[in-house]
């Protein structure tokens, strides 16, 4: 992978994400050194700024993010005023739905259900303040448990988790029931062993 | 609240004393579908009369039961209408069959067009599916997440996860949210190493570790090698780069 | 406003929008001629493609949209935990083809062409955002009319419905004409024998 290719890949990933992406994530996915990513990103940021392009690359702690150029704020607001609020991506909705319906739950559980690594999305939901950690599960590895936040309820027009739409029978109810029972059993066991850290 | 019961007279044939029938409509429909009773013998007007009577009796009517009745009654009417119509209307069925065969022929002759278009789209799909779009940029940056979403979207998203074919719910329920605890007993590993060394004389430490299939097995191997060495059962041979253990004949 | 400034503004607006933005909207907000916008956007699209950048500018009928470069799709999906879009089944492709070619059209028409109930497939295409409702047909029952979306164009790498190739002409066969005649004859006979009960 030459510099130009790395630059294009960083540009593409940051573009599609729209949100800050950690340097480590970029380095990992592109199979490059952390320092290489930082250097190439700095070069890209320079190109945008010195050519006075419509896009800027900004650094936030250990992450990079693409955003529109601040000088264009007025014209952009004018062009997009009447538009819909941003939608959560399908990926984000899936992860959020699993956490909302099965909370408190772990990242491993989300990944099991989706069959795909979901660290990035879980972190992005944490950053948006739609989910929050609420203790650790007392099993080897002590994975973090997550639950939805008040901000989540507000964003989805819910006054309580009880108002989540109930799921219709999907024909796989036996399997779902099994999971739910297994979760309950696990929680009870845990509850019995020691009082929960977070109420 | 009870379901309405219906009395039907003389509809069960040649079953001795079971000539009259009494039961909920669902049962009647079930029997009809299994040809246990004759549709010809069901008088819809009779059912209607009984239903009206039932409505009178029930001052406070449960809407769900009423709609259930309407659904079943309409199904019954449908079965009966179909039977009555198909009895003596040869001309309509001839016309119908002609129209059906015309439609069928049209479909057969139009299908290559659709197939052509579908193939074209399938080819286009490969170049189009790589375009990934981004979410709109929030106009005002705010620490609080300030957008509103529909709660139904959550339900849809979960259903789409649950509906994925590759998801095996049963296997999933077993592995669940915690990693399974696999502890490999050091004693078992010790026996294995001794057996191996008795057979092969000398084995590379690296090889021993590589054969381990889990993290706990690696740990067990490591501990077992140290223990055996301390007990004088095995000795280290070879160089630092290529360390091996061999059975100590004592 | 010089060309470079217009280019930067288009880039910024399209980036911030994420969604397709109509040419007219850009022209209005930037106070430029429609043609100027089209030309500058084409130049920008060229720059992205020929410099093999991570971003692409695509045209969807009368709108422009920024998206990531297709060559980077795999690495981007990996970085964002996103799945590949699901493969469309042969059935879905057929239903989509019928709607694409005969739009706006109804579910009943699709079913008549395919000779089979297609509710499930139509709904699944709606969910995927590849088709959308666009009014009702003014006949009894007022069935919903469907058309393809901009997302359909993008997902199939088309910039306009005009790019769909014309269908091979099959014409009406003799067999069809024969049956049609028989039906007509039968209906005339029936008409003559007895006045219709229902008008």
Coordinates of N, CA and C in Angstrom, one line a residue, chain C residues 13-198:
Chain C
X13 N -21.3 21.4 0.9 CA -22.8 21.2 1.0 C -23.1 19.7 0.8
X14 N -22.5 19.1 -0.2 CA -22.7 17.7 -0.5 C -22.2 16.8 0.7
X15 N -21.0 17.2 1.2 CA -20.5 16.5 2.4 C -21.4 16.6 3.6
X16 N -21.8 17.8 3.9 CA -22.7 18.0 5.1 C -24.0 17.3 4.9
X17 N -24.5 17.3 3.7 CA -25.9 16.7 3.4 C -25.8 15.1 3.6
X18 N -24.8 14.5 3.0 CA -24.8 13.1 2.9 C -25.7 12.5 1.9
X19 N -26.9 13.1 1.8 CA -27.9 12.6 0.9 C -27.8 13.4 -0.5
X20 N -28.5 12.9 -1.5 CA -28.5 13.6 -2.8 C -29.1 15.0 -2.6
X21 N -28.4 16.0 -3.3 CA -28.9 17.4 -3.2 C -29.2 17.8 -4.7
X22 N -30.5 18.3 -4.9 CA -30.9 18.6 -6.3 C -30.0 19.8 -6.8
X23 N -29.7 19.7 -8.1 CA -28.9 20.8 -8.8 C -29.6 22.1 -8.5
X24 N -30.9 22.2 -8.6 CA -31.6 23.5 -8.4 C -31.3 24.1 -7.1
X25 N -31.3 23.2 -6.1 CA -31.0 23.7 -4.7 C -29.6 24.4 -4.6
X26 N -28.6 23.7 -5.2 CA -27.3 24.2 -5.2 C -27.2 25.5 -6.0
X27 N -27.9 25.5 -7.1 CA -27.9 26.7 -8.0 C -28.5 27.9 -7.2
X28 N -29.6 27.7 -6.6 CA -30.3 28.7 -5.8 C -29.5 29.3 -4.7
X29 N -28.9 28.3 -3.9 CA -28.2 28.8 -2.7 C -26.9 29.5 -3.1
X30 N -26.2 29.0 -4.1 CA -24.9 29.6 -4.5 C -25.1 30.8 -5.5
X31 N -26.4 31.1 -5.9 CA -26.7 32.2 -6.8 C -26.0 32.0 -8.1
X32 N -26.0 30.8 -8.6 CA -25.4 30.5 -9.9 C -26.4 29.9 -10.9
X33 N -25.9 29.9 -12.2 CA -26.7 29.2 -13.2 C -26.7 27.7 -13.0
X34 N -27.8 27.1 -13.3 CA -27.9 25.6 -13.2 C -26.7 25.0 -14.0
X35 N -26.4 25.5 -15.2 CA -25.4 24.9 -16.0 C -24.0 25.0 -15.3
X36 N -23.8 26.2 -14.7 CA -22.5 26.4 -14.0 C -22.3 25.3 -12.9
X37 N -23.4 25.0 -12.2 CA -23.3 24.0 -11.1 C -23.0 22.6 -11.7
X38 N -23.7 22.3 -12.8 CA -23.5 21.0 -13.5 C -22.0 20.9 -13.9
X39 N -21.5 22.0 -14.5 CA -20.1 21.9 -15.0 C -19.1 21.8 -13.9
X40 N -19.3 22.6 -12.9 CA -18.3 22.5 -11.8 C -18.4 21.2 -11.1
X41 N -19.6 20.7 -10.9 CA -19.7 19.3 -10.2 C -19.1 18.3 -11.1
X42 N -19.2 18.4 -12.4 CA -18.6 17.4 -13.3 C -17.0 17.4 -13.1
X43 N -16.5 18.7 -13.0 CA -15.1 18.9 -12.8 C -14.6 18.3 -11.5
X44 N -15.4 18.5 -10.5 CA -15.1 17.9 -9.2 C -15.1 16.4 -9.2
X45 N -16.1 15.9 -9.8 CA -16.2 14.4 -10.0 C -15.0 13.9 -10.7
X46 N -14.6 14.5 -11.7 CA -13.4 14.1 -12.5 C -12.1 14.1 -11.6
X47 N -12.0 15.2 -10.8 CA -10.8 15.3 -10.0 C -10.7 14.2 -9.0
X48 N -11.9 13.8 -8.4 CA -11.9 12.7 -7.4 C -11.5 11.4 -8.1
X49 N -12.1 11.2 -9.3 CA -11.9 9.9 -9.9 C -10.4 9.8 -10.5
X50 N -10.0 10.9 -11.1 CA -8.7 10.7 -11.8 C -7.5 10.7 -10.8
X51 N -7.7 11.4 -9.6 CA -6.7 11.3 -8.6 C -6.9 10.1 -7.7
X52 N -7.8 9.3 -8.0 CA -8.1 8.0 -7.3 C -8.2 8.4 -5.8
X53 N -9.1 9.3 -5.5 CA -9.4 9.7 -4.1 C -10.3 8.7 -3.4
X54 N -10.5 8.9 -2.1 CA -11.4 8.0 -1.3 C -12.9 8.4 -1.5
X55 N -13.1 9.5 -2.2 CA -14.5 10.0 -2.3 C -14.9 10.0 -3.8
X56 N -16.2 9.8 -4.1 CA -16.7 10.0 -5.4 C -17.9 10.9 -5.4
X57 N -18.0 11.7 -6.5 CA -19.2 12.5 -6.7 C -20.1 11.8 -7.8
X58 N -21.3 11.4 -7.4 CA -22.1 10.8 -8.4 C -23.4 11.6 -8.7
X59 N -23.9 11.4 -9.9 CA -25.1 12.1 -10.4 C -26.3 11.1 -10.3
X60 N -27.4 11.5 -9.7 CA -28.6 10.6 -9.6 C -29.7 11.4 -10.2
X61 N -30.1 11.2 -11.4 CA -31.1 12.1 -12.1 C -30.6 13.5 -12.0
X62 N -31.4 14.4 -11.3 CA -31.1 15.8 -11.2 C -30.4 16.2 -9.9
X63 N -29.8 15.2 -9.2 CA -29.2 15.5 -7.9 C -27.7 15.0 -7.9
X64 N -27.0 15.6 -7.0 CA -25.6 15.1 -6.8 C -25.5 14.5 -5.4
X65 N -24.6 13.6 -5.3 CA -24.3 13.0 -4.0 C -22.9 12.6 -3.9
X66 N -22.3 12.8 -2.7 CA -21.0 12.3 -2.4 C -21.1 10.9 -1.8
X67 N -20.2 10.0 -2.3 CA -20.1 8.7 -1.6 C -18.7 8.2 -1.6
X68 N -18.4 7.1 -0.9 CA -17.0 6.7 -0.9 C -16.7 5.9 -2.2
X69 N -15.4 5.8 -2.4 CA -15.0 5.1 -3.6 C -15.3 3.6 -3.5
X70 N -15.9 3.1 -4.6 CA -16.3 1.6 -4.5 C -15.1 0.7 -4.2
X71 N -13.9 1.1 -4.7 CA -12.8 0.2 -4.5 C -12.4 0.0 -3.0
X72 N -12.8 1.0 -2.3 CA -12.5 1.0 -0.8 C -13.6 0.3 0.0
X73 N -14.7 -0.1 -0.7 CA -15.8 -0.6 0.1 C -15.5 -1.6 1.2
X74 N -14.6 -2.6 0.8 CA -14.3 -3.6 1.8 C -13.6 -3.1 3.0
X75 N -12.6 -2.3 2.8 CA -11.8 -1.8 3.9 C -12.7 -0.8 4.8
X76 N -13.6 -0.1 4.1 CA -14.5 0.8 4.9 C -15.5 0.0 5.7
X77 N -16.1 -1.0 5.1 CA -17.0 -1.8 5.9 C -16.3 -2.4 7.1
X78 N -15.1 -2.9 6.9 CA -14.4 -3.5 8.0 C -14.1 -2.5 9.1
X79 N -13.8 -1.2 8.7 CA -13.5 -0.2 9.7 C -14.7 0.2 10.5
X80 N -15.9 0.1 9.8 CA -17.1 0.6 10.5 C -18.0 -0.5 10.9
X81 N -17.5 -1.7 11.0 CA -18.4 -2.9 11.4 C -19.6 -3.0 10.6
X82 N -19.6 -2.6 9.3 CA -20.8 -2.6 8.5 C -20.8 -3.9 7.7
X83 N -22.0 -4.4 7.4 CA -22.1 -5.6 6.6 C -22.2 -5.2 5.1
X84 N -21.9 -6.2 4.3 CA -22.1 -6.0 2.9 C -23.6 -5.9 2.7
X85 N -24.1 -5.1 1.7 CA -25.5 -5.1 1.5 C -25.9 -6.5 1.0
X86 N -27.1 -6.9 1.5 CA -27.6 -8.3 1.2 C -27.7 -8.5 -0.3
X87 N -27.4 -9.7 -0.7 CA -27.6 -10.0 -2.1 C -29.1 -10.0 -2.4
X88 N -29.5 -9.5 -3.6 CA -30.9 -9.6 -3.9 C -31.2 -10.9 -4.6
X89 N -32.3 -11.5 -4.2 CA -32.7 -12.8 -4.8 C -33.1 -12.6 -6.2
X90 N -33.2 -13.6 -7.0 CA -33.7 -13.6 -8.4 C -35.1 -13.0 -8.4
X91 N -36.0 -13.4 -7.4 CA -37.3 -12.9 -7.3 C -37.3 -11.4 -7.0
X92 N -36.4 -10.9 -6.1 CA -36.4 -9.5 -5.8 C -35.9 -8.7 -7.1
X93 N -35.0 -9.3 -7.8 CA -34.5 -8.6 -9.0 C -35.6 -8.5 -10.1
X94 N -36.4 -9.6 -10.2 CA -37.5 -9.6 -11.1 C -38.6 -8.5 -10.8
X95 N -38.9 -8.5 -9.5 CA -39.9 -7.5 -9.1 C -39.4 -6.1 -9.3
X96 N -38.1 -5.9 -8.9 CA -37.5 -4.6 -9.1 C -37.4 -4.2 -10.6
X97 N -37.2 -5.2 -11.4 CA -37.1 -4.9 -12.9 C -38.5 -4.4 -13.4
X98 N -39.5 -5.1 -12.9 CA -40.9 -4.8 -13.4 C -41.2 -3.3 -13.0
X99 N -40.9 -3.0 -11.7 CA -41.2 -1.7 -11.2 C -40.3 -0.7 -11.9
X100 N -39.1 -1.0 -12.1 CA -38.2 0.0 -12.7 C -38.6 0.3 -14.1
X101 N -39.1 -0.7 -14.9 CA -39.4 -0.5 -16.3 C -40.8 0.1 -16.5
X102 N -41.8 -0.3 -15.6 CA -43.1 0.1 -15.8 C -43.6 1.1 -14.8
X103 N -42.7 1.8 -14.1 CA -43.1 2.7 -13.0 C -43.8 4.0 -13.6
X104 N -44.7 4.6 -12.8 CA -45.2 4.1 -11.5 C -46.2 2.9 -11.8
X105 N -46.1 1.9 -11.0 CA -47.0 0.8 -11.2 C -47.4 0.2 -9.8
X106 N -48.4 -0.7 -9.9 CA -49.0 -1.2 -8.7 C -48.5 -2.7 -8.4
X107 N -48.7 -3.1 -7.2 CA -48.4 -4.5 -6.8 C -49.2 -5.5 -7.6
X108 N -50.4 -5.1 -7.9 CA -51.3 -6.0 -8.7 C -50.7 -6.2 -10.1
X109 N -50.1 -5.2 -10.7 CA -49.5 -5.3 -12.0 C -48.3 -6.3 -11.9
X110 N -47.5 -6.1 -10.9 CA -46.3 -6.9 -10.7 C -46.8 -8.4 -10.6
X111 N -47.8 -8.6 -9.8 CA -48.3 -10.0 -9.5 C -48.9 -10.6 -10.8
X112 N -49.5 -9.7 -11.6 CA -50.1 -10.2 -12.9 C -48.9 -10.6 -13.8
X113 N -47.9 -9.8 -13.9 CA -46.7 -10.2 -14.7 C -46.1 -11.5 -14.3
X114 N -46.0 -11.6 -12.9 CA -45.2 -12.8 -12.4 C -46.1 -14.0 -12.2
X115 N -47.5 -13.8 -12.1 CA -48.4 -14.9 -11.9 C -48.3 -15.4 -10.5
X116 N -47.8 -14.6 -9.5 CA -47.6 -15.1 -8.2 C -47.7 -14.0 -7.2
X117 N -48.2 -14.2 -6.0 CA -48.2 -13.2 -5.0 C -46.9 -12.6 -4.7
X118 N -46.8 -11.3 -4.7 CA -45.4 -10.7 -4.5 C -45.4 -9.7 -3.4
X119 N -46.4 -9.8 -2.5 CA -46.4 -8.8 -1.4 C -45.1 -8.8 -0.6
X120 N -44.6 -9.9 -0.3 CA -43.5 -10.0 0.6 C -42.3 -9.3 -0.1
X121 N -42.1 -9.6 -1.4 CA -40.9 -9.0 -2.0 C -41.1 -7.5 -2.2
X122 N -42.3 -7.1 -2.5 CA -42.5 -5.6 -2.6 C -42.2 -4.9 -1.3
X123 N -42.7 -5.5 -0.2 CA -42.4 -5.0 1.1 C -40.9 -5.0 1.4
X124 N -40.2 -6.0 1.1 CA -38.8 -6.1 1.4 C -38.0 -5.1 0.6
X125 N -38.5 -4.8 -0.7 CA -37.8 -3.8 -1.5 C -38.1 -2.4 -0.9
X126 N -39.3 -2.2 -0.4 CA -39.6 -0.9 0.3 C -38.7 -0.7 1.5
X127 N -38.6 -1.8 2.3 CA -37.7 -1.7 3.5 C -36.3 -1.4 3.1
X128 N -35.8 -2.0 2.0 CA -34.4 -1.7 1.6 C -34.3 -0.3 1.0
X129 N -35.4 0.4 0.8 CA -35.3 1.8 0.3 C -35.1 1.8 -1.2
X130 N -35.3 0.7 -1.9 CA -35.0 0.6 -3.3 C -36.3 1.1 -4.1
X131 N -37.5 1.0 -3.5 CA -38.7 1.5 -4.2 C -39.4 2.3 -3.1
X132 N -40.3 3.2 -3.6 CA -41.1 4.0 -2.6 C -42.5 4.2 -3.2
X133 N -43.5 4.4 -2.3 CA -44.8 4.7 -2.8 C -44.8 6.1 -3.4
X134 N -45.7 6.3 -4.4 CA -45.7 7.6 -5.1 C -47.2 7.9 -5.5
X135 N -48.1 7.8 -4.5 CA -49.5 8.1 -4.9 C -50.3 6.9 -5.1
X136 N -51.6 7.1 -5.4 CA -52.5 6.0 -5.6 C -53.1 6.0 -7.0
X137 N -53.4 4.9 -7.5 CA -54.0 4.8 -8.8 C -55.5 5.1 -8.6
X138 N -56.1 5.9 -9.5 CA -57.5 6.3 -9.4 C -58.4 5.2 -10.0
X139 N -58.5 4.1 -9.4 CA -59.4 3.0 -9.7 C -60.0 2.5 -8.4
X140 N -61.1 1.7 -8.5 CA -61.6 1.2 -7.2 C -60.6 0.5 -6.4
X141 N -60.6 0.8 -5.1 CA -59.6 0.2 -4.2 C -58.4 1.0 -4.1
X142 N -58.2 2.0 -5.0 CA -57.1 3.0 -4.9 C -55.8 2.3 -4.5
X143 N -55.3 1.4 -5.4 CA -54.0 0.7 -5.0 C -52.8 1.7 -5.1
X144 N -51.8 1.4 -4.2 CA -50.6 2.3 -4.2 C -49.8 2.1 -5.4
X145 N -49.3 3.2 -5.9 CA -48.3 3.2 -7.0 C -46.9 3.2 -6.4
X146 N -46.0 2.5 -7.1 CA -44.6 2.4 -6.6 C -43.7 2.9 -7.7
X147 N -42.5 3.5 -7.3 CA -41.5 3.9 -8.2 C -40.1 3.5 -7.6
X148 N -39.1 3.6 -8.4 CA -37.7 3.3 -7.8 C -37.2 4.6 -7.2
X149 N -36.2 4.4 -6.3 CA -35.7 5.6 -5.5 C -34.3 6.0 -6.1
X150 N -33.8 7.1 -5.6 CA -32.4 7.5 -5.9 C -31.4 6.5 -5.4
X151 N -31.8 5.9 -4.3 CA -30.9 4.9 -3.7 C -30.9 3.7 -4.6
X152 N -31.9 3.4 -5.3 CA -31.9 2.3 -6.3 C -30.9 2.6 -7.4
X153 N -30.9 3.9 -7.9 CA -30.0 4.2 -9.0 C -28.6 4.1 -8.5
X154 N -28.3 4.6 -7.2 CA -26.9 4.5 -6.7 C -26.5 3.0 -6.5
X155 N -27.4 2.2 -5.9 CA -27.0 0.9 -5.6 C -26.8 0.1 -6.9
X156 N -27.3 0.5 -8.1 CA -27.1 -0.2 -9.3 C -26.1 0.5 -10.2
X157 N -25.4 1.5 -9.7 CA -24.5 2.3 -10.4 C -25.0 3.0 -11.6
X158 N -26.3 3.4 -11.6 CA -26.9 4.1 -12.7 C -27.0 5.6 -12.3
X159 N -27.0 6.5 -13.3 CA -27.2 7.9 -12.9 C -28.5 8.4 -13.3
X160 N -29.2 7.6 -14.1 CA -30.6 8.0 -14.6 C -31.3 6.7 -15.0
X161 N -32.7 6.8 -14.9 CA -33.5 5.7 -15.4 C -33.3 5.5 -16.9
X162 N -32.9 6.6 -17.6 CA -32.7 6.5 -19.1 C -31.6 5.5 -19.4
X163 N -30.7 5.2 -18.4 CA -29.7 4.3 -18.7 C -30.1 2.8 -18.7
X164 N -31.4 2.6 -18.4 CA -31.9 1.2 -18.5 C -32.0 0.9 -20.0
X165 N -31.5 -0.3 -20.4 CA -31.6 -0.6 -21.8 C -33.1 -0.9 -22.2
X166 N -33.4 -0.7 -23.4 CA -34.8 -1.0 -23.8 C -35.0 -2.5 -23.9
X167 N -36.2 -2.9 -23.6 CA -36.5 -4.3 -23.5 C -36.6 -4.9 -24.9
X168 N -36.2 -6.2 -25.1 CA -36.4 -6.8 -26.4 C -37.9 -6.9 -26.7
X169 N -38.2 -6.6 -28.0 CA -39.6 -6.6 -28.4 C -40.1 -8.1 -28.7
X170 N -41.1 -8.5 -27.9 CA -41.6 -9.8 -28.2 C -42.9 -9.8 -28.9
X171 N -43.6 -8.8 -28.9 CA -44.9 -8.7 -29.6 C -45.9 -9.7 -29.1
X172 N -47.1 -9.6 -29.7 CA -48.2 -10.6 -29.3 C -48.1 -11.8 -30.2
X173 N -48.1 -13.0 -29.7 CA -48.0 -14.2 -30.5 C -49.4 -14.5 -31.0
X174 N -49.4 -15.4 -32.0 CA -50.7 -15.9 -32.6 C -51.6 -16.5 -31.5
X175 N -50.9 -17.3 -30.7 CA -51.6 -18.0 -29.7 C -52.4 -17.0 -28.8
X176 N -51.8 -15.9 -28.4 CA -52.5 -14.9 -27.6 C -53.7 -14.3 -28.3
X177 N -53.5 -14.0 -29.6 CA -54.6 -13.4 -30.4 C -55.8 -14.4 -30.5
X178 N -55.4 -15.7 -30.7 CA -56.4 -16.7 -30.9 C -57.3 -16.8 -29.6
X179 N -56.7 -16.8 -28.5 CA -57.4 -16.9 -27.2 C -58.2 -15.7 -27.0
X180 N -57.6 -14.5 -27.3 CA -58.4 -13.2 -27.2 C -59.6 -13.3 -28.0
X181 N -59.5 -13.8 -29.2 CA -60.7 -13.9 -30.1 C -61.8 -14.8 -29.5
X182 N -61.3 -15.9 -29.0 CA -62.3 -16.9 -28.4 C -63.0 -16.2 -27.2
X183 N -62.2 -15.5 -26.4 CA -62.8 -14.8 -25.3 C -63.9 -13.8 -25.7
X184 N -63.5 -13.0 -26.7 CA -64.4 -12.0 -27.2 C -65.7 -12.6 -27.7
X185 N -65.6 -13.7 -28.5 CA -66.7 -14.4 -29.0 C -67.6 -14.9 -27.9
X186 N -67.0 -15.5 -26.9 CA -67.8 -16.0 -25.8 C -68.5 -14.9 -25.1
X187 N -67.9 -13.8 -24.9 CA -68.5 -12.7 -24.2 C -69.6 -12.1 -24.9
X188 N -69.5 -12.0 -26.3 CA -70.6 -11.5 -27.1 C -71.8 -12.3 -27.0
X189 N -71.5 -13.6 -27.1 CA -72.6 -14.6 -27.0 C -73.4 -14.5 -25.7
X190 N -72.6 -14.4 -24.7 CA -73.2 -14.2 -23.3 C -74.1 -13.0 -23.2
X191 N -73.5 -11.9 -23.8 CA -74.1 -10.6 -23.8 C -75.5 -10.7 -24.5
X192 N -75.5 -11.4 -25.6 CA -76.6 -11.4 -26.5 C -77.7 -12.3 -25.8
X193 N -77.3 -13.3 -25.1 CA -78.3 -14.3 -24.6 C -79.1 -13.6 -23.4
X194 N -78.4 -12.9 -22.6 CA -79.0 -12.5 -21.3 C -78.4 -11.1 -20.9
X195 N -79.3 -10.2 -20.5 CA -78.7 -8.9 -20.0 C -77.9 -9.2 -18.8
X196 N -76.8 -8.5 -18.6 CA -76.0 -8.7 -17.4 C -76.7 -8.2 -16.2
X197 N -76.5 -9.0 -15.1 CA -77.2 -8.7 -13.9 C -76.6 -7.5 -13.2
X198 N -75.3 -7.4 -13.3 CA -74.6 -6.3 -12.6 C -74.1 -5.3 -13.7

